[in-house]
Amino acid sequence: MIDPVAFAIGPIVIRWYALAYLAGIFLGVGYGMLLLKRKSLWVNGTPPMTPDELFDFTFWIVIGIIIGGRLGYVVFYDPLVFAANPGQIIALWDGGMSFHGGMLGLMVAIIVYLSRKKANILSGLDLLACCATIGLFLGRVANFINAELYGSVTTMPWGVIFPGAGDLPRHPSQLYEGLLEGVLLFLVIRYFTHVKLVLRRPGIAAGIFGIGYALSRIFVEFFRLPDSHIGYLAFGWLTMGMVLSLPILVAGIALIVWARTRRHA
């Protein structure tokens, strides 16, 4: 029983979820600046942007997350309801954001921003891959605080009884995702960027992120309950989250193969 409201000042209510978004952006920008300042990590010693430009780029990131995340939820998870009530599409305060849609929005933002600056787009994707895991971790912790996106019933000793989900303990699937997509994936990418120096081969870090996220999400989907209005798509276990993660997995593999082949050529 954790209050989803962090604090309130009169009519102004600040929720943990909003703070998680803000903290993820600020911490991600801070880590990104550290990476950009270490020019030796990047191909030809040339980062995709300067640390100062990262603040401008962050604006594009936020817009991409909001528009892509919301439209992704509308299209992937509840198209009929929003088709009947199109005015609800902009009702962000009612909740409903899709990570996969947010990722597409981010990619569009990156391509548009870096194309205008004639910078290396793949290096921009690599930068985002290094920083995004921070926001993923904080976002999943916020899901746990909100008692949403929980898992199936479990007898494991770390099972959690969530408000509104009955009296039986359930898998804290939000924390599973936070640890896999956030902490573990951050450490893996950090190893490859700072030990294997893969930022010198644009596209590999982004590919590692795509593979790591997709595999983590697909694994956790076996414990996480699907959205109630969608349910399982087939076989009693296939979920929309799994289906949407498959293209990310394929794209991640393709990025790594392409980056390694290009370097060899």
Rosetta silent file (secondary structure, phi, psi, omega in degrees, C-alpha in Angstrom):
SEQUENCE: MIDPVAFAIGPIVIRWYALAYLAGIFLGVGYGMLLLKRKSLWVNGTPPMTPDELFDFTFWIVIGIIIGGRLGYVVFYDPLVFAANPGQIIALWDGGMSFHGGMLGLMVAIIVYLSRKKANILSGLDLLACCATIGLFLGRVANFINAELYGSVTTMPWGVIFPGAGDLPRHPSQLYEGLLEGVLLFLVIRYFTHVKLVLRRPGIAAGIFGIGYALSRIFVEFFRLPDSHIGYLAFGWLTMGMVLSLPILVAGIALIVWARTRRHA
SCORE:     score description
SCORE:     0.000 S_00000001
   1 L     0.000   86.340  178.035    0.000    0.000    0.000 S_00000001
   2 L  -112.029  128.385 -179.729    2.120    2.871   -1.347 S_00000001
   3 L   -67.278  120.739  179.403    0.451    6.205   -2.047 S_00000001
   4 L   -66.866  -14.388  177.976    0.948    6.979   -5.780 S_00000001
   5 E   -90.139  118.478  179.673    0.903   10.686   -4.860 S_00000001
   6 E   -69.499  -49.199  175.950    4.359   11.835   -3.777 S_00000001
   7 E  -165.107  162.387 -179.888    3.091   15.137   -2.364 S_00000001
   8 E  -134.856  137.930  175.668    0.434   17.768   -2.919 S_00000001
   9 E  -120.515   97.553 -175.423    0.561   21.540   -2.609 S_00000001
  10 L    62.872 -128.258  179.841   -3.001   22.774   -2.520 S_00000001
  11 L   -79.512   -7.453 -177.530   -4.699   21.692   -5.753 S_00000001
  12 E   -87.413  119.551 -177.807   -1.361   20.712   -7.316 S_00000001
  13 E  -112.858  124.908  178.862   -0.757   16.958   -7.046 S_00000001
  14 E  -109.183  120.751 -177.684    2.640   15.479   -7.852 S_00000001
  15 E   -99.858  153.929  178.841    2.670   11.740   -8.503 S_00000001
  16 H   -59.423  -33.718 -178.436    5.585    9.341   -8.257 S_00000001
  17 H   -63.150  -43.309  178.556    5.049    8.391  -11.905 S_00000001
  18 H   -65.076  -40.960  178.737    5.636   11.970  -13.048 S_00000001
  19 H   -64.789  -34.945  178.321    8.714   12.237  -10.845 S_00000001
  20 H   -64.662  -42.013  177.363   10.031    8.985  -12.330 S_00000001
  21 H   -60.460  -48.620 -178.214    9.690   10.413  -15.853 S_00000001
  22 H   -63.940  -44.584 -179.879   11.463   13.625  -14.882 S_00000001
  23 H   -63.827  -39.463  178.611   14.215   11.815  -12.968 S_00000001
  24 H   -61.971  -40.607  179.400   14.738    9.431  -15.875 S_00000001
  25 H   -67.752  -48.484 -176.716   15.151   12.334  -18.296 S_00000001
  26 H   -66.275  -43.689  178.758   17.496   14.348  -16.076 S_00000001
  27 H   -67.564  -37.432  177.177   19.645   11.374  -15.076 S_00000001
  28 H   -63.775  -41.795  177.717   19.723   10.170  -18.669 S_00000001
  29 H   -64.086  -42.194  178.956   20.855   13.601  -19.860 S_00000001
  30 H   -60.905  -44.560  179.579   23.526   13.694  -17.158 S_00000001
  31 H   -67.964  -38.252  178.138   24.886   10.287  -18.150 S_00000001
  32 H   -61.774  -38.688  178.288   24.688   11.227  -21.812 S_00000001
  33 H   -63.805  -38.831  177.163   26.799   14.335  -21.191 S_00000001
  34 H   -62.342  -40.200  179.298   29.474   12.208  -19.537 S_00000001
  35 H   -67.370  -41.681 -178.149   29.563    9.942  -22.585 S_00000001
  36 H   -67.390  -31.311  179.972   29.725   12.847  -25.032 S_00000001
  37 H   -72.090  -22.708  177.631   32.609   14.453  -23.154 S_00000001
  38 L   -91.308   81.528 -174.709   34.685   11.282  -23.570 S_00000001
  39 H   -62.880  -25.433 -178.773   35.399   11.725  -27.270 S_00000001
  40 H   -64.899  -17.473  179.528   37.759    8.752  -27.280 S_00000001
  41 H   -75.556  -22.572 -168.371   34.752    6.448  -26.955 S_00000001
  42 L   -98.920  159.898 -179.849   33.268    7.518  -30.291 S_00000001
  43 H   -61.379  129.547 -178.455   34.095    6.697  -33.885 S_00000001
  44 H    56.917   22.007 -179.994   36.878    9.001  -35.129 S_00000001
  45 H    65.044   24.953 -175.167   36.675   10.804  -31.780 S_00000001
  46 L  -123.974  100.236  174.920   33.470   12.513  -32.961 S_00000001
  47 L   -64.846  161.246 -178.275   30.322   12.195  -30.807 S_00000001
  48 L   -69.500  -14.484  178.623   26.966   12.647  -32.583 S_00000001
  49 L  -163.046  168.179  177.242   26.483   15.994  -30.790 S_00000001
  50 L   -87.313  160.924  176.552   28.104   18.253  -28.239 S_00000001
  51 H   -56.186  -36.028  178.938   27.135   18.191  -24.538 S_00000001
  52 H   -67.097  -37.608 -179.930   25.451   21.588  -25.005 S_00000001
  53 H   -68.706  -20.352 -178.668   23.401   20.301  -27.938 S_00000001
  54 H   -62.367  -32.858  178.351   22.144   17.453  -25.760 S_00000001
  55 H   -65.596  -41.700  176.732   19.836   19.863  -23.908 S_00000001
  56 H   -64.322  -41.832 -179.962   18.236   20.901  -27.189 S_00000001
  57 H   -63.336  -32.630 -179.569   18.009   17.260  -28.206 S_00000001
  58 H   -60.432  -36.125  177.091   16.261   16.434  -24.914 S_00000001
  59 H   -59.354  -43.793  177.978   13.304   18.580  -25.975 S_00000001
  60 H   -64.530  -36.763  178.428   12.918   16.413  -29.064 S_00000001
  61 H   -60.807  -47.645 -178.377   13.212   13.309  -26.891 S_00000001
  62 H   -62.073  -44.355  178.858   10.372   14.413  -24.606 S_00000001
  63 H   -61.684  -42.886  179.488    8.117   15.241  -27.561 S_00000001
  64 H   -62.837  -41.442  179.061    8.901   11.877  -29.166 S_00000001
  65 H   -62.401  -48.229 -174.704    8.140    9.989  -25.950 S_00000001
  66 H   -66.266  -52.615 -177.078    4.817   11.743  -25.364 S_00000001
  67 H   -67.762  -48.685 -179.142    3.454   11.640  -28.915 S_00000001
  68 H   -65.079  -42.723 -179.363    4.809    8.199  -29.793 S_00000001
  69 H   -63.149  -41.889 -179.184    3.913    6.641  -26.454 S_00000001
  70 H   -71.256  -46.515 -179.880    0.348    7.906  -26.553 S_00000001
  71 H   -65.728  -33.009  176.978   -0.316    7.098  -30.204 S_00000001
  72 H   -63.739  -41.638  177.921    1.270    3.688  -29.696 S_00000001
  73 H   -64.394  -42.401 -179.187   -1.129    2.922  -26.864 S_00000001
  74 H   -61.782  -46.842 -174.908   -4.089    4.117  -28.949 S_00000001
  75 H   -77.198  -42.024 -172.419   -3.148    2.036  -32.005 S_00000001
  76 H   -84.142  -34.275 -167.025   -1.742   -1.085  -30.330 S_00000001
  77 H  -113.618  -28.081 -176.750   -3.900   -1.536  -27.246 S_00000001
  78 L  -149.823   52.704 -173.989   -7.305    0.171  -27.530 S_00000001
  79 H   -65.118  -36.463 -176.305   -8.027    1.390  -31.100 S_00000001
  80 H   -67.303  -42.051  179.867  -11.794    0.770  -31.054 S_00000001
  81 H   -63.046  -43.911 -178.268  -12.418    2.768  -27.880 S_00000001
  82 H   -74.364  -27.470  175.486  -10.411    5.737  -29.139 S_00000001
  83 H   -66.306  -35.479  178.081  -12.010    5.518  -32.583 S_00000001
  84 H   -77.208  -26.266 -179.391  -15.382    5.927  -30.885 S_00000001
  85 L  -132.969   71.389 -174.986  -14.048    8.743  -28.650 S_00000001
  86 H   -60.635  -23.047  178.937  -11.217   10.476  -30.564 S_00000001
  87 H   -65.624  -22.107 -179.861  -11.147   13.320  -28.046 S_00000001
  88 H   -74.774  -11.702 -178.728   -9.730   10.889  -25.482 S_00000001
  89 H   -60.539  -36.533 -177.628   -6.536   10.517  -27.506 S_00000001
  90 H   -91.056    3.059 -178.507   -5.113   13.696  -25.976 S_00000001
  91 L   -82.149   68.184 -178.606   -6.325   12.855  -22.437 S_00000001
  92 H   -63.448  -26.253 -178.501   -2.868   11.954  -21.158 S_00000001
  93 H   -68.144  -14.581  177.344   -3.978   12.617  -17.598 S_00000001
  94 H   -88.020   -1.141  179.431   -6.159    9.485  -17.767 S_00000001
  95 L    86.568  170.898  178.952   -3.088    7.302  -18.369 S_00000001
  96 L   108.999   87.448  178.124   -2.199    4.969  -21.208 S_00000001
  97 L  -134.413  142.904  179.955    1.306    5.031  -22.698 S_00000001
  98 L  -110.897  128.046  177.107    3.071    2.412  -24.807 S_00000001
  99 H   -63.200  -42.624 -177.611    6.816    1.830  -24.534 S_00000001
 100 H   -63.660  -38.752  175.540    6.965    0.482  -28.074 S_00000001
 101 H   -66.825  -40.008  177.388    5.178    3.575  -29.392 S_00000001
 102 H   -61.886  -37.352  178.240    7.461    5.796  -27.353 S_00000001
 103 H   -65.137  -42.547  177.247   10.481    4.065  -28.884 S_00000001
 104 H   -61.958  -41.908  178.073    9.170    4.707  -32.403 S_00000001
 105 H   -61.549  -40.288  178.129    8.571    8.351  -31.482 S_00000001
 106 H   -63.523  -42.573 -178.767   12.124    8.612  -30.164 S_00000001
 107 H   -63.955  -40.344  177.085   13.594    7.137  -33.331 S_00000001
 108 H   -63.276  -43.405  179.493   11.697    9.632  -35.480 S_00000001
 109 H   -61.297  -43.078  179.731   12.890   12.468  -33.228 S_00000001
 110 H   -63.082  -47.385 -177.469   16.501   11.278  -33.466 S_00000001
 111 H   -61.896  -44.178 -179.250   16.409   10.904  -37.260 S_00000001
 112 H   -65.737  -46.953 -175.713   14.853   14.343  -37.774 S_00000001
 113 H   -65.526  -49.582 -175.739   17.145   16.136  -35.315 S_00000001
 114 H   -74.786  -27.490  175.772   20.440   14.554  -36.384 S_00000001
 115 H   -65.005  -38.629  177.830   19.582   14.701  -40.097 S_00000001
 116 H   -64.367  -31.462 -179.301   19.225   18.463  -39.798 S_00000001
 117 L   -94.424    0.709 -178.876   22.674   18.613  -38.211 S_00000001
 118 L    54.348   39.682  179.086   24.148   16.094  -40.665 S_00000001
 119 L   -98.879  172.260 -178.754   25.370   14.023  -37.711 S_00000001
 120 L   -76.331  111.598 -175.969   25.728   10.242  -37.430 S_00000001
 121 H   -67.097  -39.476 -179.845   22.227    8.912  -36.809 S_00000001
 122 H   -65.310  -36.600  175.710   23.400    5.484  -35.651 S_00000001
 123 H   -65.653  -34.037  174.829   25.684    7.087  -33.076 S_00000001
 124 H   -64.191  -40.025  175.899   22.652    9.047  -31.877 S_00000001
 125 H   -64.790  -38.426  177.066   20.761    5.780  -31.463 S_00000001
 126 H   -61.278  -44.146  179.101   23.727    4.381  -29.558 S_00000001
 127 H   -59.699  -44.817  179.000   23.669    7.375  -27.205 S_00000001
 128 H   -62.758  -40.688 -179.969   19.972    6.882  -26.559 S_00000001
 129 H   -60.853  -37.821 -179.811   20.504    3.158  -25.923 S_00000001
 130 H   -66.656  -33.229 -172.340   23.105    3.955  -23.252 S_00000001
 131 H   -97.155  -25.915 -171.434   20.785    6.358  -21.418 S_00000001
 132 H   -65.365  -27.505 -177.119   17.304    4.870  -21.892 S_00000001
 133 H   -62.660  -28.709  179.062   17.813    2.052  -19.396 S_00000001
 134 H   -64.221  -47.937  178.349   17.828    4.590  -16.547 S_00000001
 135 H   -65.505  -35.377  178.147   14.351    5.799  -17.423 S_00000001
 136 H   -61.613  -45.090 -179.628   13.129    2.237  -17.935 S_00000001
 137 H   -61.077  -49.535 -177.595   14.179    1.261  -14.424 S_00000001
 138 H   -65.565  -36.830  178.611   12.545    4.282  -12.779 S_00000001
 139 H   -64.095  -39.603  179.404    9.382    3.886  -14.841 S_00000001
 140 H   -70.921  -34.038  174.301    8.938    0.270  -13.751 S_00000001
 141 H   -63.265  -39.343  177.318    9.468    1.221  -10.114 S_00000001
 142 H   -64.359  -37.876  175.354    6.702    3.809  -10.584 S_00000001
 143 H   -60.612  -38.994  178.167    4.455    1.075  -12.043 S_00000001
 144 H   -64.372  -44.745  178.435    5.100   -0.950   -8.887 S_00000001
 145 H   -61.329  -38.471 -179.559    4.192    2.019   -6.668 S_00000001
 146 L   -77.269   -4.308 -178.216    0.998    2.532   -8.674 S_00000001
 147 L    56.177   47.776  179.175    0.120   -1.177   -8.241 S_00000001
 148 L  -129.209  160.304  179.289   -0.331   -1.583  -12.001 S_00000001
 149 L    58.591   35.079 -179.890    0.977   -4.031  -14.607 S_00000001
 150 L   -79.511  173.654 -173.705    1.384   -6.710  -11.934 S_00000001
 151 E   -99.180 -169.211 -179.282    1.872  -10.387  -12.567 S_00000001
 152 L   -79.302  170.119 -179.743    0.026  -13.643  -12.090 S_00000001
 153 E   -63.817  140.189 -178.291   -0.561  -15.375   -8.755 S_00000001
 154 L  -140.693  156.763  173.801    2.578  -16.907   -7.254 S_00000001
 155 L  -104.904    5.248  178.929    3.673  -18.922   -4.227 S_00000001
 156 L   -64.841  147.056 -175.958    7.159  -17.422   -4.287 S_00000001
 157 L   -65.156  -17.811  178.653    8.190  -15.768   -0.984 S_00000001
 158 L   -95.700   11.633  176.366    8.612  -12.389   -2.709 S_00000001
 159 L   -59.430  148.897 -175.709    5.044  -12.359   -3.985 S_00000001
 160 E  -122.984  135.773  173.773    3.170   -9.101   -3.427 S_00000001
 161 L   -91.202  110.800 -176.485   -0.503   -8.517   -2.597 S_00000001
 162 L   -93.254  140.607  176.455   -1.511   -5.543   -4.744 S_00000001
 163 L   -58.251  131.503  178.533   -4.495   -3.296   -3.900 S_00000001
 164 L    81.521    3.929 -178.257   -7.450   -4.172   -6.118 S_00000001
 165 L  -115.670   20.000 -179.966   -5.900   -7.448   -7.300 S_00000001
 166 L    90.883 -174.858 -174.717   -7.411   -9.810   -4.750 S_00000001
 167 L   -99.092    1.344 -177.578   -5.972  -11.363   -1.614 S_00000001
 168 L   -98.004  144.256  178.055   -3.379  -13.638   -3.233 S_00000001
 169 L   -68.800  146.054 -177.842    0.277  -12.672   -3.722 S_00000001
 170 E  -128.049  161.116  175.632    1.373  -11.985   -7.278 S_00000001
 171 L   -63.702  127.734  172.507    4.620  -11.709   -9.195 S_00000001
 172 L   -77.489   70.111 -172.998    5.985   -8.142   -8.915 S_00000001
 173 H   -62.753  -23.586  176.706    6.580   -8.217  -12.671 S_00000001
 174 H   -62.197  -41.826 -179.878    7.225   -4.472  -12.704 S_00000001
 175 H   -71.786  -33.533  174.987   10.362   -5.026  -10.622 S_00000001
 176 H   -57.787  -48.091 -179.200   11.398   -7.968  -12.806 S_00000001
 177 H   -64.718  -42.370 -179.735   11.298   -5.651  -15.811 S_00000001
 178 H   -59.660  -41.008 -178.957   13.041   -2.848  -13.947 S_00000001
 179 H   -72.576  -37.877 -177.721   15.931   -5.114  -12.964 S_00000001
 180 H   -80.366  -53.360 -176.541   16.299   -6.738  -16.389 S_00000001
 181 H   -75.643  -25.704 -176.573   15.548   -3.829  -18.757 S_00000001
 182 H   -97.984  -73.371 -173.224   17.029   -1.239  -16.445 S_00000001
 183 H   -67.481  -55.821 -175.445   19.843   -2.389  -14.169 S_00000001
 184 H   -62.946  -46.385 -178.071   21.138   -5.488  -15.992 S_00000001
 185 H   -65.766  -35.397  175.703   20.868   -3.996  -19.485 S_00000001
 186 H   -60.657  -45.606 -178.745   22.594   -0.797  -18.321 S_00000001
 187 H   -65.827  -39.325  178.880   25.534   -2.826  -16.985 S_00000001
 188 H   -63.403  -48.905 -179.367   25.761   -4.921  -20.159 S_00000001
 189 H   -64.912  -38.831  178.213   25.772   -1.868  -22.425 S_00000001
 190 H   -59.915  -41.400  178.074   28.225   -0.094  -20.112 S_00000001
 191 H   -60.498  -46.305 -177.080   30.612   -3.048  -20.417 S_00000001
 192 H   -71.174  -32.125 -179.226   30.460   -2.996  -24.209 S_00000001
 193 H   -77.870  -35.324 -173.834   30.815    0.788  -24.499 S_00000001
 194 H  -101.781  -20.416  178.624   33.687    1.217  -22.050 S_00000001
 195 L  -104.274  -49.450 -179.790   35.550   -2.111  -22.326 S_00000001
 196 L   -88.170   -9.115  175.387   34.826   -3.286  -25.871 S_00000001
 197 L    55.507   44.986 -176.135   34.539    0.323  -27.173 S_00000001
 198 H   -73.804  -12.544  176.958   31.583   -0.491  -29.420 S_00000001
 199 H   -65.835  -14.862  175.641   30.620    3.178  -29.768 S_00000001
 200 H   -78.398   -7.791  175.567   33.394    3.306  -32.347 S_00000001
 201 L  -122.656   85.594 -172.634   31.217    1.021  -34.463 S_00000001
 202 L   -51.414  131.623  176.787   27.908    2.931  -34.754 S_00000001
 203 L   110.312  -24.069 -175.777   24.804    0.803  -34.338 S_00000001
 204 H   -70.970  -45.198  179.596   26.132   -1.964  -32.090 S_00000001
 205 H   -61.044  -41.298  177.341   25.129   -0.382  -28.766 S_00000001
 206 H   -64.267  -37.644  177.800   21.642    0.307  -30.132 S_00000001
 207 H   -65.689  -40.761  177.358   21.471   -3.287  -31.351 S_00000001
 208 H   -61.693  -41.965  177.625   22.468   -4.611  -27.933 S_00000001
 209 H   -61.008  -47.026 -179.063   19.733   -2.489  -26.370 S_00000001
 210 H   -59.290  -45.651  179.185   17.127   -3.783  -28.828 S_00000001
 211 H   -65.855  -46.012 -178.062   18.040   -7.415  -28.218 S_00000001
 212 H   -63.627  -43.801  179.120   18.315   -6.977  -24.449 S_00000001
 213 H   -64.514  -47.603 -175.939   15.036   -5.128  -24.103 S_00000001
 214 H   -61.447  -46.035 -179.945   13.099   -7.500  -26.343 S_00000001
 215 H   -64.724  -40.318  178.809   14.349  -10.656  -24.615 S_00000001
 216 H   -63.840  -45.974 -178.140   13.731   -9.164  -21.164 S_00000001
 217 H   -64.890  -43.569  179.623   10.218   -8.043  -22.061 S_00000001
 218 H   -62.578  -42.173  179.278    9.278  -11.352  -23.676 S_00000001
 219 H   -61.919  -47.657 -176.599   10.581  -13.263  -20.635 S_00000001
 220 H   -68.421  -27.561  179.952    8.687  -11.113  -18.117 S_00000001
 221 H   -60.699  -22.217  177.191    5.479  -11.341  -20.169 S_00000001
 222 L   -70.436  -19.473 -179.910    5.233  -14.987  -19.052 S_00000001
 223 L  -107.576  -21.770 -176.203    4.726  -13.700  -15.479 S_00000001
 224 E   -88.948  137.099  177.075    2.917  -10.418  -16.180 S_00000001
 225 L   -71.371  138.836  177.916   -0.839  -10.351  -16.693 S_00000001
 226 L   -72.978  165.045  175.756   -1.914   -9.019  -20.109 S_00000001
 227 L   -57.368  134.744 -171.904   -4.146   -5.969  -20.398 S_00000001
 228 L   -60.842  -33.172 -176.937   -7.628   -7.006  -19.314 S_00000001
 229 L   -83.584   -3.614  177.735   -9.350   -5.660  -22.445 S_00000001
 230 L  -113.762  -47.557 -178.866   -6.954   -7.599  -24.724 S_00000001
 231 L    70.937 -163.729  178.114   -6.050  -10.769  -22.845 S_00000001
 232 L   -79.842  139.599 -178.046   -3.861  -13.445  -24.393 S_00000001
 233 L   -79.572  -32.923 -178.934   -3.667  -13.393  -28.188 S_00000001
 234 E  -168.000  158.604  172.345   -3.103  -17.150  -28.597 S_00000001
 235 L    63.945    3.618 -178.957   -2.012  -20.380  -26.905 S_00000001
 236 L    76.076   10.285  178.560   -2.925  -19.067  -23.462 S_00000001
 237 L  -147.668  -19.425 -178.009    0.436  -17.261  -23.142 S_00000001
 238 E   -75.128  124.545 -177.312    1.100  -15.083  -26.217 S_00000001
 239 L  -116.900  165.463  176.975    0.631  -11.387  -25.367 S_00000001
 240 H   -62.048  -37.288  178.064    0.635   -8.120  -27.279 S_00000001
 241 H   -59.081  -39.316  177.379    3.836   -7.155  -25.457 S_00000001
 242 H   -64.872  -45.746 -177.508    5.584  -10.222  -26.885 S_00000001
 243 H   -62.030  -43.836 -178.719    4.383   -9.527  -30.417 S_00000001
 244 H   -71.333  -20.655  179.463    5.478   -5.893  -30.305 S_00000001
 245 H   -82.455  -21.804 -178.554    8.888   -6.881  -28.923 S_00000001
 246 H   -61.808  -45.301  176.827    9.714   -9.231  -31.802 S_00000001
 247 H   -60.795  -33.189  178.333   10.371   -6.432  -34.355 S_00000001
 248 H   -67.116  -39.280  177.376   12.684   -4.772  -31.810 S_00000001
 249 H   -62.273  -47.506 -179.911   14.581   -8.056  -31.428 S_00000001
 250 H   -62.846  -43.206  179.843   14.936   -8.439  -35.193 S_00000001
 251 H   -63.618  -38.902  178.444   15.996   -4.795  -35.587 S_00000001
 252 H   -62.586  -44.898  178.312   18.599   -5.197  -32.831 S_00000001
 253 H   -63.053  -43.759 -179.016   20.123   -8.249  -34.514 S_00000001
 254 H   -62.251  -39.208  179.368   20.066   -6.500  -37.901 S_00000001
 255 H   -62.204  -44.699 -179.049   21.844   -3.435  -36.491 S_00000001
 256 H   -66.115  -44.719  179.433   24.673   -5.496  -35.038 S_00000001
 257 H   -61.275  -45.001 -178.613   25.102   -7.569  -38.208 S_00000001
 258 H   -64.638  -43.924 -178.423   25.066   -4.460  -40.384 S_00000001
 259 H   -63.154  -41.807 -179.641   27.509   -2.575  -38.148 S_00000001
 260 H   -70.290  -38.709  178.721   29.992   -5.451  -38.074 S_00000001
 261 H   -66.834  -41.245 -179.628   29.709   -6.068  -41.818 S_00000001
 262 H   -64.176  -40.698  179.365   30.167   -2.389  -42.616 S_00000001
 263 H   -64.754  -41.642  179.667   33.257   -2.220  -40.450 S_00000001
 264 H   -64.241  -40.081  179.200   34.720   -5.299  -42.161 S_00000001
 265 L   -65.202    0.000    0.000   34.026   -3.841  -45.582 S_00000001
